[in-house]
Amino acid sequence: MISNEQSQLLKLAQEVQQLTFSLVSYLSETGVAEPDFTTSSSEISYSAAYTSIRAKPNEVAQDLLLLVNGPRIEACRFVCSHNDLGAYQFAFKFGLIYKGPQEGKISLLDLSEQTRIDEICLGRMLRLLCSRRLFIEPEPDHFAHTSMTIIYAQD
């Protein structure tokens, strides 16, 4: 049996949990709702206190992800990061952020007709964006905003 004392992964995971608990406590104490991926998620605070509290969980969570994924996967993620940037550019160039409803979903067919983009290509690009939590696919071939895209649609 593996001891928590011996496992760097478990130590980091426990630290992430403790730091997240502190962050959630801070949000609760200040009356701020926890962020989530829904379009109605409240925007996070940019106060000095929140910025200070969120720095450590980010650092520790990143270390955990680096160890969990290993150097080969992280190198691949870096090399393929241009795909993510390309997907963002695609979304903005063709106005995908603004085409669907701010609440609810839009069918791939309707979006394809509005943008005049091939349905298969558009679906692939949207699914890549879904993998980055920019959209969700609540049912096959239907897409909706998340808190990560609604901010662009509203601003």
Short mmCIF file of C-alpha atoms in Angstrom, two decimals:
data_model
loop_
_atom_site.label_atom_id
_atom_site.label_comp_id
_atom_site.label_asym_id
_atom_site.label_seq_id
_atom_site.Cartn_x
_atom_site.Cartn_y
_atom_site.Cartn_z
CA MET A 1 0.00 0.00 0.00
CA ILE A 2 1.24 3.47 -0.89
CA SER A 3 1.71 5.92 1.92
CA ASN A 4 0.65 9.54 1.51
CA GLU A 5 4.05 10.41 2.96
CA GLN A 6 5.79 8.74 0.00
CA SER A 7 3.62 9.88 -2.88
CA GLN A 8 4.36 13.29 -4.40
CA LEU A 9 1.11 13.05 -6.40
CA LEU A 10 -1.00 12.47 -3.30
CA LYS A 11 0.74 15.30 -1.46
CA LEU A 12 0.04 17.68 -4.30
CA ALA A 13 -3.57 16.50 -4.61
CA GLN A 14 -4.12 17.01 -0.89
CA GLU A 15 -2.56 20.44 -1.08
CA VAL A 16 -4.83 21.36 -4.00
CA GLN A 17 -7.80 20.16 -1.93
CA GLN A 18 -6.75 22.20 1.12
CA LEU A 19 -6.08 25.31 -0.95
CA THR A 20 -9.39 24.90 -2.77
CA PHE A 21 -11.16 24.62 0.57
CA SER A 22 -9.56 27.93 1.61
CA LEU A 23 -10.65 29.52 -1.64
CA VAL A 24 -14.22 28.24 -1.28
CA SER A 25 -14.29 29.50 2.32
CA TYR A 26 -13.15 32.92 1.17
CA LEU A 27 -15.84 33.03 -1.51
CA SER A 28 -18.47 31.98 1.03
CA GLU A 29 -17.32 34.54 3.61
CA THR A 30 -17.40 37.34 1.04
CA GLY A 31 -20.77 36.28 -0.39
CA VAL A 32 -19.40 35.46 -3.84
CA ALA A 33 -20.84 32.45 -5.68
CA GLU A 34 -18.42 29.75 -6.80
CA PRO A 35 -17.54 29.92 -10.48
CA ASP A 36 -18.70 27.13 -12.77
CA PHE A 37 -18.99 26.52 -16.51
CA THR A 38 -22.63 27.62 -16.85
CA THR A 39 -23.43 30.82 -18.71
CA SER A 40 -24.89 32.26 -15.51
CA SER A 41 -21.65 31.77 -13.57
CA SER A 42 -20.63 34.91 -11.74
CA GLU A 43 -17.36 36.49 -12.74
CA ILE A 44 -14.47 35.86 -10.38
CA SER A 45 -13.14 38.65 -8.22
CA TYR A 46 -10.02 40.49 -9.20
CA SER A 47 -9.49 41.89 -5.73
CA ALA A 48 -6.00 41.76 -4.25
CA ALA A 49 -7.19 39.27 -1.62
CA TYR A 50 -8.67 36.86 -4.18
CA THR A 51 -5.69 37.20 -6.48
CA SER A 52 -3.41 36.28 -3.60
CA ILE A 53 -5.58 33.31 -2.56
CA ARG A 54 -5.86 31.86 -6.07
CA ALA A 55 -2.14 32.05 -6.88
CA LYS A 56 -1.07 29.06 -4.79
CA PRO A 57 -3.80 26.63 -5.96
CA ASN A 58 -2.89 27.52 -9.55
CA GLU A 59 0.77 26.78 -8.91
CA VAL A 60 0.17 23.51 -7.07
CA ALA A 61 -2.51 22.30 -9.52
CA GLN A 62 -0.14 23.02 -12.41
CA ASP A 63 2.59 20.96 -10.70
CA LEU A 64 0.13 18.11 -10.21
CA LEU A 65 -0.91 18.23 -13.87
CA LEU A 66 2.70 18.30 -15.01
CA LEU A 67 3.50 15.19 -12.97
CA VAL A 68 0.28 13.37 -13.91
CA ASN A 69 0.78 14.05 -17.62
CA GLY A 70 4.54 13.64 -17.72
CA PRO A 71 7.03 15.42 -19.94
CA ARG A 72 6.04 13.72 -23.22
CA ILE A 73 2.37 14.72 -22.99
CA GLU A 74 3.27 18.23 -21.82
CA ALA A 75 5.69 18.60 -24.74
CA CYS A 76 2.93 17.43 -27.10
CA ARG A 77 0.48 19.91 -25.56
CA PHE A 78 2.98 22.70 -26.11
CA VAL A 79 3.72 21.69 -29.69
CA CYS A 80 0.00 21.39 -30.45
CA SER A 81 -0.97 24.62 -28.68
CA HIS A 82 -1.16 26.33 -32.07
CA ASN A 83 -4.25 24.16 -32.70
CA ASP A 84 -5.95 25.80 -29.73
CA LEU A 85 -4.96 29.26 -30.95
CA GLY A 86 -6.21 28.40 -34.42
CA ALA A 87 -9.52 27.24 -32.98
CA TYR A 88 -9.91 30.51 -31.07
CA GLN A 89 -9.11 32.48 -34.23
CA PHE A 90 -11.64 30.41 -36.17
CA ALA A 91 -14.33 31.05 -33.54
CA PHE A 92 -13.77 34.80 -33.67
CA LYS A 93 -13.23 35.09 -37.41
CA PHE A 94 -16.53 33.39 -38.17
CA GLY A 95 -18.38 34.93 -35.23
CA LEU A 96 -19.25 31.59 -33.61
CA ILE A 97 -19.36 33.38 -30.27
CA TYR A 98 -22.17 35.63 -31.50
CA LYS A 99 -24.19 33.25 -33.70
CA GLY A 100 -25.76 31.04 -31.04
CA PRO A 101 -28.15 32.12 -28.33
CA GLN A 102 -26.67 33.30 -25.05
CA GLU A 103 -28.99 30.87 -23.29
CA GLY A 104 -29.90 27.55 -24.82
CA LYS A 105 -28.31 25.78 -27.76
CA ILE A 106 -28.00 25.94 -31.52
CA SER A 107 -27.89 23.04 -33.94
CA LEU A 108 -24.79 22.37 -35.96
CA LEU A 109 -26.91 22.55 -39.12
CA ASP A 110 -28.26 26.03 -38.23
CA LEU A 111 -24.81 27.28 -37.33
CA SER A 112 -23.39 25.85 -40.54
CA GLU A 113 -26.07 27.62 -42.57
CA GLN A 114 -25.50 30.93 -40.76
CA THR A 115 -21.73 30.83 -41.19
CA ARG A 116 -21.63 29.03 -44.56
CA ILE A 117 -19.01 26.67 -43.16
CA ASP A 118 -19.06 22.99 -44.07
CA GLU A 119 -21.00 21.17 -41.35
CA ILE A 120 -18.36 18.45 -40.84
CA CYS A 121 -15.48 20.95 -40.53
CA LEU A 122 -17.53 23.19 -38.26
CA GLY A 123 -18.45 20.26 -36.03
CA ARG A 124 -14.80 19.25 -35.69
CA MET A 125 -13.76 22.76 -34.76
CA LEU A 126 -16.58 23.15 -32.25
CA ARG A 127 -15.68 19.83 -30.63
CA LEU A 128 -12.07 20.99 -30.27
CA LEU A 129 -13.39 24.15 -28.62
CA CYS A 130 -15.58 21.96 -26.39
CA SER A 131 -12.47 20.10 -25.24
CA ARG A 132 -11.19 23.45 -23.97
CA ARG A 133 -14.54 24.18 -22.27
CA LEU A 134 -15.34 27.04 -24.63
CA PHE A 135 -18.57 25.41 -25.74
CA ILE A 136 -20.52 22.33 -24.68
CA GLU A 137 -22.36 19.80 -26.77
CA PRO A 138 -25.42 19.13 -24.58
CA GLU A 139 -26.83 16.73 -27.17
CA PRO A 140 -25.40 15.40 -30.41
CA ASP A 141 -24.83 18.14 -32.99
CA HIS A 142 -26.12 20.93 -30.74
CA PHE A 143 -23.79 23.45 -29.11
CA ALA A 144 -24.10 25.99 -26.33
CA HIS A 145 -22.02 28.62 -24.61
CA THR A 146 -20.14 28.11 -21.37
CA SER A 147 -18.94 30.73 -18.90
CA MET A 148 -15.73 30.80 -20.94
CA THR A 149 -17.45 32.11 -24.10
CA ILE A 150 -20.46 33.97 -22.80
CA ILE A 151 -18.17 36.73 -21.56
CA TYR A 152 -17.15 37.41 -25.18
CA ALA A 153 -20.75 37.29 -26.38
CA GLN A 154 -21.81 39.80 -23.72
CA ASP A 155 -18.84 42.20 -23.97
#
